PDB file of C-alpha atoms in Angstrom:
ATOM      1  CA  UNK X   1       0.000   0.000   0.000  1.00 91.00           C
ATOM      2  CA  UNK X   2       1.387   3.068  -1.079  1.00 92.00           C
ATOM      3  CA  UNK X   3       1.488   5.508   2.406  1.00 93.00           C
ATOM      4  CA  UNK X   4       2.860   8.951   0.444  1.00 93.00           C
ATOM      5  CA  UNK X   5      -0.488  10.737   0.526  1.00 96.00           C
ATOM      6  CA  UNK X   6      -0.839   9.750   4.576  1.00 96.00           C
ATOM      7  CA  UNK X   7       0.766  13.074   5.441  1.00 95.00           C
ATOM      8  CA  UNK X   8      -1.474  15.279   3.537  1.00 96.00           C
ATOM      9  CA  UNK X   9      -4.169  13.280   6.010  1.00 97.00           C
ATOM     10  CA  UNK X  10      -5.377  13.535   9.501  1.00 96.00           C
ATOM     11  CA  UNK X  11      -5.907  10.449  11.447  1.00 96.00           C
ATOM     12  CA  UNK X  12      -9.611  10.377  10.989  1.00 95.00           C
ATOM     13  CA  UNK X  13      -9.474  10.674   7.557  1.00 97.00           C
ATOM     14  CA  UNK X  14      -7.570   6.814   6.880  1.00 97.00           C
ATOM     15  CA  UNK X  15      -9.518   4.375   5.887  1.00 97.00           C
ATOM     16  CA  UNK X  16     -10.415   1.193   7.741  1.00 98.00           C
ATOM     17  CA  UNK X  17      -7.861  -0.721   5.122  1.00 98.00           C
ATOM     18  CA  UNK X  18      -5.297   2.296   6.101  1.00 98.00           C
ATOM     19  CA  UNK X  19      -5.561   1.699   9.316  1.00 98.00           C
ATOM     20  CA  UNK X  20      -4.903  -1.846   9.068  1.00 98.00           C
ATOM     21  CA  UNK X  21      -1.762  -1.562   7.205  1.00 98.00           C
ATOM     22  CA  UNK X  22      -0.989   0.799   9.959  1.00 98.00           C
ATOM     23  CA  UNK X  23      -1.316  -1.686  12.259  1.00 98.00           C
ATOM     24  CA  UNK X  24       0.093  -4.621  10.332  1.00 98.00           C
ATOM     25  CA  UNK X  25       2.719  -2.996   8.343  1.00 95.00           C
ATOM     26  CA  UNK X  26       6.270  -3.599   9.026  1.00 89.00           C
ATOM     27  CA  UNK X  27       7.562   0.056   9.129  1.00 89.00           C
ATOM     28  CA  UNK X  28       5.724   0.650  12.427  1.00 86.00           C
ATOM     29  CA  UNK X  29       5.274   4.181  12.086  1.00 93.00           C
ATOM     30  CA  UNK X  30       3.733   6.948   9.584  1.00 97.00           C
ATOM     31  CA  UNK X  31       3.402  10.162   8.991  1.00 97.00           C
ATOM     32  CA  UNK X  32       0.426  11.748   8.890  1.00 97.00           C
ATOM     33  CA  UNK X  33      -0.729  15.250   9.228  1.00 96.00           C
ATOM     34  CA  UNK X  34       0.123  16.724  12.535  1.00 93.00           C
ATOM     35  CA  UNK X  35       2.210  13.782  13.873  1.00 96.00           C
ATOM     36  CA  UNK X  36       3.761  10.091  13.910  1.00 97.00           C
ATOM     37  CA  UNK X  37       1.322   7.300  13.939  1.00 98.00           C
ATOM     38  CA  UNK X  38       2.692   3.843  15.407  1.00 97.00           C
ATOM     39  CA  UNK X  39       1.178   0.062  16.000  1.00 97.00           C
ATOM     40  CA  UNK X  40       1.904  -1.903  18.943  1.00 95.00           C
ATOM     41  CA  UNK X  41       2.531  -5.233  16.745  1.00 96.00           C
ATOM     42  CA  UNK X  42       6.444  -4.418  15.559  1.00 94.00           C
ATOM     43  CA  UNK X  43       7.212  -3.720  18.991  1.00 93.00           C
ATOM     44  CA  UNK X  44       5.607  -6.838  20.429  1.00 96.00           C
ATOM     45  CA  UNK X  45       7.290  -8.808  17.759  1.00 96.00           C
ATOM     46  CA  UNK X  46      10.856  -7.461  18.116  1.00 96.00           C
ATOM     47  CA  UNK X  47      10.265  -7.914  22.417  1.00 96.00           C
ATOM     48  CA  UNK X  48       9.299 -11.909  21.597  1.00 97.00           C
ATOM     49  CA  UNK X  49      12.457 -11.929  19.323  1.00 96.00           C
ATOM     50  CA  UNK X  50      14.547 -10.342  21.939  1.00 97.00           C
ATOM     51  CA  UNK X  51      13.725 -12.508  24.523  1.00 96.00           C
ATOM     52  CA  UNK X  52      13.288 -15.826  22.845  1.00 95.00           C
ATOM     53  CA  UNK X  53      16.911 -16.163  22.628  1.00 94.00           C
ATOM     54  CA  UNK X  54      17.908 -14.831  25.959  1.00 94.00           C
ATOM     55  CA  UNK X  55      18.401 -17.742  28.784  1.00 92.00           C
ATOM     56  CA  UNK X  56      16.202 -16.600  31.460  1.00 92.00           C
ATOM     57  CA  UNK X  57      13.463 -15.367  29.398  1.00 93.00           C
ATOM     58  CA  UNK X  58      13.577 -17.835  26.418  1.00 93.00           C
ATOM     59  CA  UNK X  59      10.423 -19.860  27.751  1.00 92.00           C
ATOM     60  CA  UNK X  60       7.355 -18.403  29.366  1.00 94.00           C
ATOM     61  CA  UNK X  61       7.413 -14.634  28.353  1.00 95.00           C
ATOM     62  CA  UNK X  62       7.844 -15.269  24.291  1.00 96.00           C
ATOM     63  CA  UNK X  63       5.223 -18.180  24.285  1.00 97.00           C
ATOM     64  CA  UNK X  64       2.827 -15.590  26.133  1.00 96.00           C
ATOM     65  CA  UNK X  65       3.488 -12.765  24.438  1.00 96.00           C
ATOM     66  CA  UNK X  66       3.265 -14.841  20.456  1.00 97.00           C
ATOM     67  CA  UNK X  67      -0.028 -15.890  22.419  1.00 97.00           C
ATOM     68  CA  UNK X  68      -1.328 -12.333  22.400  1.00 97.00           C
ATOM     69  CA  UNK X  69      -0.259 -11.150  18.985  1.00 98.00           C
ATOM     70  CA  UNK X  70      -2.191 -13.988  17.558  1.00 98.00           C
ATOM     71  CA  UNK X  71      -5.719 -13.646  19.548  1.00 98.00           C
ATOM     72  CA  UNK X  72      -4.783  -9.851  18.394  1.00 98.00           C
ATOM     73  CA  UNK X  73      -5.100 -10.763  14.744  1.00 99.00           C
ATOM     74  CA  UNK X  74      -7.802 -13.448  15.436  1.00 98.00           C
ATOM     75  CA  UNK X  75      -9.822 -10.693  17.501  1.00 98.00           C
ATOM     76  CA  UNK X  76      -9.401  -8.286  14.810  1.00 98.00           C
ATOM     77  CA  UNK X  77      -9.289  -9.101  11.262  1.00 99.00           C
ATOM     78  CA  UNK X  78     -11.273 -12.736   8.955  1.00 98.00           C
ATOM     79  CA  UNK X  79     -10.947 -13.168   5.309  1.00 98.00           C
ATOM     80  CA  UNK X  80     -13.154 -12.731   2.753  1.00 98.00           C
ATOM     81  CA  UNK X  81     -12.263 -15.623   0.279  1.00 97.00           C
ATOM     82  CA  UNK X  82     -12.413 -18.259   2.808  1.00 97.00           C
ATOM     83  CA  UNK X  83     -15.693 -19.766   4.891  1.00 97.00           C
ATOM     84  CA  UNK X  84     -16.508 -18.110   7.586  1.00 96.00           C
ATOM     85  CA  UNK X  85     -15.418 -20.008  11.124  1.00 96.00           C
ATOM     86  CA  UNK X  86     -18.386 -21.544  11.908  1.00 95.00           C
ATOM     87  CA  UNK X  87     -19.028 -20.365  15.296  1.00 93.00           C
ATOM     88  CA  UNK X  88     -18.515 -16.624  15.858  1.00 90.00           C
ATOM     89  CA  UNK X  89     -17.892 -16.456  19.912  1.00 91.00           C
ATOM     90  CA  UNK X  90     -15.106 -19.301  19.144  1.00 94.00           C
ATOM     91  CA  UNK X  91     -11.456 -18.169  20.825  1.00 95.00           C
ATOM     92  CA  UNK X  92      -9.521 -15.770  18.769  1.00 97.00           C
ATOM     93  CA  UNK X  93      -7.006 -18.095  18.941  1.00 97.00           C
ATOM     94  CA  UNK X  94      -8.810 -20.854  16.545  1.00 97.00           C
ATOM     95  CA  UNK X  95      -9.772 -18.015  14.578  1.00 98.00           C
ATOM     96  CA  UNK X  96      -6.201 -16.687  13.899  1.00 98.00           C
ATOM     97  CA  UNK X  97      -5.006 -20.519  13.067  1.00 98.00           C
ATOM     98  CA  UNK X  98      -8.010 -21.230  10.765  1.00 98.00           C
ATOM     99  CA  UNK X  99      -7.493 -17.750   8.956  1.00 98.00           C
ATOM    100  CA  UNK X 100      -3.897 -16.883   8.751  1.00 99.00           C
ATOM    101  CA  UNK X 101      -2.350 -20.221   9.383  1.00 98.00           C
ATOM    102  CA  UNK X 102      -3.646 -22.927   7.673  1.00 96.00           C
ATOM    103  CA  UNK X 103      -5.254 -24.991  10.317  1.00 97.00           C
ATOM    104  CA  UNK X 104      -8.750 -26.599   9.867  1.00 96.00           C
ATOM    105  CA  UNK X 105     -11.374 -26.155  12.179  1.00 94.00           C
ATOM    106  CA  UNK X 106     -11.249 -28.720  14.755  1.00 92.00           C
ATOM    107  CA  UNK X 107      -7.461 -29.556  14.288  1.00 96.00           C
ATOM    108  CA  UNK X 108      -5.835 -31.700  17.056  1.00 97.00           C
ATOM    109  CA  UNK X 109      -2.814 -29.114  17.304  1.00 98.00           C
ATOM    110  CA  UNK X 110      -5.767 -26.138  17.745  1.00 97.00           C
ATOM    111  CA  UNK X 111      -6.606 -27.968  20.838  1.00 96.00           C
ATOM    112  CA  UNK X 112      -3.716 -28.342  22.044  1.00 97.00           C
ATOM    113  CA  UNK X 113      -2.182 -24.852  21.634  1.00 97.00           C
ATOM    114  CA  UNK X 114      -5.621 -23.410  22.840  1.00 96.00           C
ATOM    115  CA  UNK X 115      -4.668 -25.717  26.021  1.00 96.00           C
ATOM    116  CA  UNK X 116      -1.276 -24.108  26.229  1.00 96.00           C
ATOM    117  CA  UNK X 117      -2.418 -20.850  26.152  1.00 96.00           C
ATOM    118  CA  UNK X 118      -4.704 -21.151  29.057  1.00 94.00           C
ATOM    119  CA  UNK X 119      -2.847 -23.328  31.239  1.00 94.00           C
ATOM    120  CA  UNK X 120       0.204 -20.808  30.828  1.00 92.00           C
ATOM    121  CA  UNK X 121      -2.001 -17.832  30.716  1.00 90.00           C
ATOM    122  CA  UNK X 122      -4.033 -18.404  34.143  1.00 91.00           C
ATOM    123  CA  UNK X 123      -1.264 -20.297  36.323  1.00 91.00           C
ATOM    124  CA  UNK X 124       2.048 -20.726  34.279  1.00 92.00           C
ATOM    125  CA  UNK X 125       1.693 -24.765  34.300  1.00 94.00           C
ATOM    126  CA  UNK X 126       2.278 -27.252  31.200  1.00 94.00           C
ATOM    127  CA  UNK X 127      -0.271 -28.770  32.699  1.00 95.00           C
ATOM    128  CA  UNK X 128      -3.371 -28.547  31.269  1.00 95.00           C
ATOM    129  CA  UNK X 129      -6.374 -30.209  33.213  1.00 93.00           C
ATOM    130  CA  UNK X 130      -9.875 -30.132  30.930  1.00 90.00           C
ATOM    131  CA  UNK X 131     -12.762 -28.641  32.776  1.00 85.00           C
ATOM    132  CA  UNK X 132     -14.781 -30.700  30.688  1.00 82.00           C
ATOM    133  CA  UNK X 133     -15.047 -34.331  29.881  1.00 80.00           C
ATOM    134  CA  UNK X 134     -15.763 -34.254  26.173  1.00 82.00           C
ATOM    135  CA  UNK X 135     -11.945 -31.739  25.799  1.00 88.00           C
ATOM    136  CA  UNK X 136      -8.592 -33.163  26.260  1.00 93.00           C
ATOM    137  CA  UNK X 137      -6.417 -32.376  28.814  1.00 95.00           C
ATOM    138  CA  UNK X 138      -2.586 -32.206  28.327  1.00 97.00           C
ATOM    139  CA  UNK X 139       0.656 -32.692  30.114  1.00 96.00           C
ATOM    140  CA  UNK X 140       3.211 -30.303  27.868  1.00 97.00           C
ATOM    141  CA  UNK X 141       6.946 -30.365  27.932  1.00 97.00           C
ATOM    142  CA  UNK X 142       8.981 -27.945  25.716  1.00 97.00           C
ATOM    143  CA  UNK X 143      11.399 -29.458  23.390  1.00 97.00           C
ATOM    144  CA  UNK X 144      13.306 -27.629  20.829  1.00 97.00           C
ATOM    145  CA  UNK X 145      14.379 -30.862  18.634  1.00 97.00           C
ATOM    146  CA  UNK X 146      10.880 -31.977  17.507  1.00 98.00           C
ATOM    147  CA  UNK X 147      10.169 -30.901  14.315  1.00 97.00           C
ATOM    148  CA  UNK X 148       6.431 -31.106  14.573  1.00 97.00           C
ATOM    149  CA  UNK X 149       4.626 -28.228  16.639  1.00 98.00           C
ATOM    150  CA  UNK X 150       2.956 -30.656  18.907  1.00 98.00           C
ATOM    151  CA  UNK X 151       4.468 -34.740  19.233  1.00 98.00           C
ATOM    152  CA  UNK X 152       1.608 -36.330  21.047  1.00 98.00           C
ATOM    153  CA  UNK X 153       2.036 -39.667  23.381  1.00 97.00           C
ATOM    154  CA  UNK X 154       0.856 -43.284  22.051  1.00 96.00           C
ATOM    155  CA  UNK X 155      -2.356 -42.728  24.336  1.00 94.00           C
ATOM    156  CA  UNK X 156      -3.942 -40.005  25.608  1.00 94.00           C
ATOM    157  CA  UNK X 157      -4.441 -38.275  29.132  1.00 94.00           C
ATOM    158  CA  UNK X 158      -7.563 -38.458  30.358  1.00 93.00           C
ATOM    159  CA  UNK X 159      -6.624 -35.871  33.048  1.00 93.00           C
ATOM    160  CA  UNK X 160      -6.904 -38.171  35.969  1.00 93.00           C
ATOM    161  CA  UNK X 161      -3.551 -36.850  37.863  1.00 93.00           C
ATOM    162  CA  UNK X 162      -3.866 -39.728  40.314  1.00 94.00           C
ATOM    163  CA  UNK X 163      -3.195 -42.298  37.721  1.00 93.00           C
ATOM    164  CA  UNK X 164      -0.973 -39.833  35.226  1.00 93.00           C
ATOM    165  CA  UNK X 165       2.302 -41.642  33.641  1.00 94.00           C
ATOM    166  CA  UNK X 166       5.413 -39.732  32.005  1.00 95.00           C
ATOM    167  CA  UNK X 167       4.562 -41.350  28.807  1.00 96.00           C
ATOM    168  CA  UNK X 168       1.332 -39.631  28.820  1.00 97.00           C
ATOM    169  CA  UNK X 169       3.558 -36.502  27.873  1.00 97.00           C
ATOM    170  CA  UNK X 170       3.182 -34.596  24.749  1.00 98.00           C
ATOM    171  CA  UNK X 171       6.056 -32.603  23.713  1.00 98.00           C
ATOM    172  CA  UNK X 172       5.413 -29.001  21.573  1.00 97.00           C
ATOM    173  CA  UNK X 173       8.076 -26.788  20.226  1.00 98.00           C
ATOM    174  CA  UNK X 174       8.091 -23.597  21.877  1.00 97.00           C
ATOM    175  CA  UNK X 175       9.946 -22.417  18.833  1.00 97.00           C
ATOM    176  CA  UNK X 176       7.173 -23.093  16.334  1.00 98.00           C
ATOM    177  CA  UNK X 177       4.700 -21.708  18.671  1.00 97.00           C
ATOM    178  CA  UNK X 178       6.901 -18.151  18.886  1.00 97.00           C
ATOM    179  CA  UNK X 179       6.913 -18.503  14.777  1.00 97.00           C
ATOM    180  CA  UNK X 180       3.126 -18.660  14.210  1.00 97.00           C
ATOM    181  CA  UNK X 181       2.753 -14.876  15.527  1.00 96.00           C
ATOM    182  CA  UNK X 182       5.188 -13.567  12.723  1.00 97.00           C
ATOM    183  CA  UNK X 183       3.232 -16.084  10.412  1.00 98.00           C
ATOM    184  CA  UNK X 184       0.324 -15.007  11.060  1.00 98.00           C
ATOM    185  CA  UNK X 185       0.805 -11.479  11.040  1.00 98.00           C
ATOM    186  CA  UNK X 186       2.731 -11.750   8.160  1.00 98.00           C
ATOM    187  CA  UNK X 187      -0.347 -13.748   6.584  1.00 98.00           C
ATOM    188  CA  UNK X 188      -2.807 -11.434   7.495  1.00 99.00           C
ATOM    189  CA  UNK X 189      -0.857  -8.341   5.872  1.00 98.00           C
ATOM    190  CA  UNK X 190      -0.739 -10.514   2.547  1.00 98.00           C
ATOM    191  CA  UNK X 191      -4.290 -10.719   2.849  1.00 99.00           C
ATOM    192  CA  UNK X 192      -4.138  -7.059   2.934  1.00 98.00           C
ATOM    193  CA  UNK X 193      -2.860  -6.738   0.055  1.00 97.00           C
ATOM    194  CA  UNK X 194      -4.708  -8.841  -1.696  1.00 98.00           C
ATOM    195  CA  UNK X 195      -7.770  -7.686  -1.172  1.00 98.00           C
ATOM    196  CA  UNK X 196      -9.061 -10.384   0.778  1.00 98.00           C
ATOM    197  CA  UNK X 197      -8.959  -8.566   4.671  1.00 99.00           C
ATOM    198  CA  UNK X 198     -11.891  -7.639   6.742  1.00 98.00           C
ATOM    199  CA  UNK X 199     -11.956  -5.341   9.566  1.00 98.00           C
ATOM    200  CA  UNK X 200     -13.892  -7.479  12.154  1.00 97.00           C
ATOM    201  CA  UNK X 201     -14.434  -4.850  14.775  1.00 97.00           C
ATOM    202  CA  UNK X 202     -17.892  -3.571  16.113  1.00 96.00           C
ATOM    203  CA  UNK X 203     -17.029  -0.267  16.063  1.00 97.00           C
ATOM    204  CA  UNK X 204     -14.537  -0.237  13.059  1.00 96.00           C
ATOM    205  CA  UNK X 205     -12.162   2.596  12.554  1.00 97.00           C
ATOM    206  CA  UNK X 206     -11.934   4.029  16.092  1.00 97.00           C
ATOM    207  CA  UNK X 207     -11.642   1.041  17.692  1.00 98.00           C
ATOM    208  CA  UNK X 208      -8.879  -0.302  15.907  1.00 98.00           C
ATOM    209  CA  UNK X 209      -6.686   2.912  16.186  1.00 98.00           C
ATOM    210  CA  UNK X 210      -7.609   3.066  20.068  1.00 97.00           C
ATOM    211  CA  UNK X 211      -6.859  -0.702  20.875  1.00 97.00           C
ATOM    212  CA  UNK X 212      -3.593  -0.905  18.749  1.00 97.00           C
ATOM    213  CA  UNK X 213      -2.365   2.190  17.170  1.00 98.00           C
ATOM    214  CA  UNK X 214      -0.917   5.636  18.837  1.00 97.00           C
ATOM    215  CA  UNK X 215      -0.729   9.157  17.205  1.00 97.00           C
ATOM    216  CA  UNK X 216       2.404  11.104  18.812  1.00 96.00           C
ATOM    217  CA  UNK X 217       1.796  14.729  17.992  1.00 92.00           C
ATOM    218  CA  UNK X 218       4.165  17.263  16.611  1.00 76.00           C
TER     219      UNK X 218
END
């Protein structure tokens, strides 16, 4: 998208689409008349790149943080050339997968990283105990060699703890999971460009620049 003409325009005058390159675009920043406009999303991405490779932050805090950038793009933006995920309220999660990553609905490795998510989210545990009978319930381990996203075990958990067995493990790459936000950002800003990106906010315009973009002022 060609951003020349932005600084002959005020904030409110962008489109929706403008705004969303703002926001997805890899510059970060933009002129525009009477200041700098920036998106959160090239920061977050160069902090999970930062501190994927240091030693005491390599773990929890990029898994977390690739997390959030992807329910960001799942919460904000579907495609128009694709079926629409079948139910709306689903997590943004399964959303960003089934949109921007490839994943069918349903998908064993959904589950799981949905899993991961909230067991690291609400109590920073690999474990993952199902609240529910008919979901499955994980015990995660991180391993770097794999080179699947998630290795699962011969047979299942069934989330009893008091009979639980190491070989009831399944192993995930933290590595691929830290990938899929740069994927799927990437992914959406080809959609972008291709004419294939909706804006699925209720309130459009103002509330994308308000949850993820900031005009700095001259």
């Amino acid at each position: 998208m060609d951003t020349s003409s932005w600084k002959d325009k005020y904030v409110d005058q962008l489109s929706i689409l403008e705004l969303a390159y703002a926001h997805l675009g890899n510059a970060g920043s933009y002129t525009v008349k009477g200041g700098i406009l920036k998106s959160i999303l090239p920061i977050t991405l160069q902090e999970i790149n930062h501190a994927r490779y240091m030693e005491y932050s390599k773990n929890f805090v990029p898994v977390v943080s690739a997390f959030g950038v992807v329910e960001q793009i799942g919460f904000t933006y579907k495609r128009t050339d694709m079926i629409e995920f079948s139910n709306p309220k689903a997590s943004s999660i399964n959303k960003a997968l089934y949109y921007f990553a490839g994943f069918e609905e349903g998908n064993e490795d959904v589950k799981a990283l949905y899993a991961l998510r909230n067991s690291f989210l609400h109590n920073a545990s690999l474990l993952a105990k199902a609240l529910h009978q008919n979901k499955p319930s994980y015990y995660f381990q991180f391993d770097r060699q794999i080179d699947a996203l998630v290795k699962y075990p011969d047979v299942a958990w069934n989330g009893d703890i008091s009979t639980f067995k190491p070989q009831y493990t399944t192993l995930i790459n933290p590595e691929k999971v830290i990938d899929l936000a740069k994927i799927i950002v990437d992914s959406a800003l080809g959609c972008l460009q291709s004419g294939v990106l909706e804006v699925d906010l209720e309130f459009g315009e103002k509330e994308l620049f308000y949850r993820f973009l900031k005009l700095y002022t001259d």
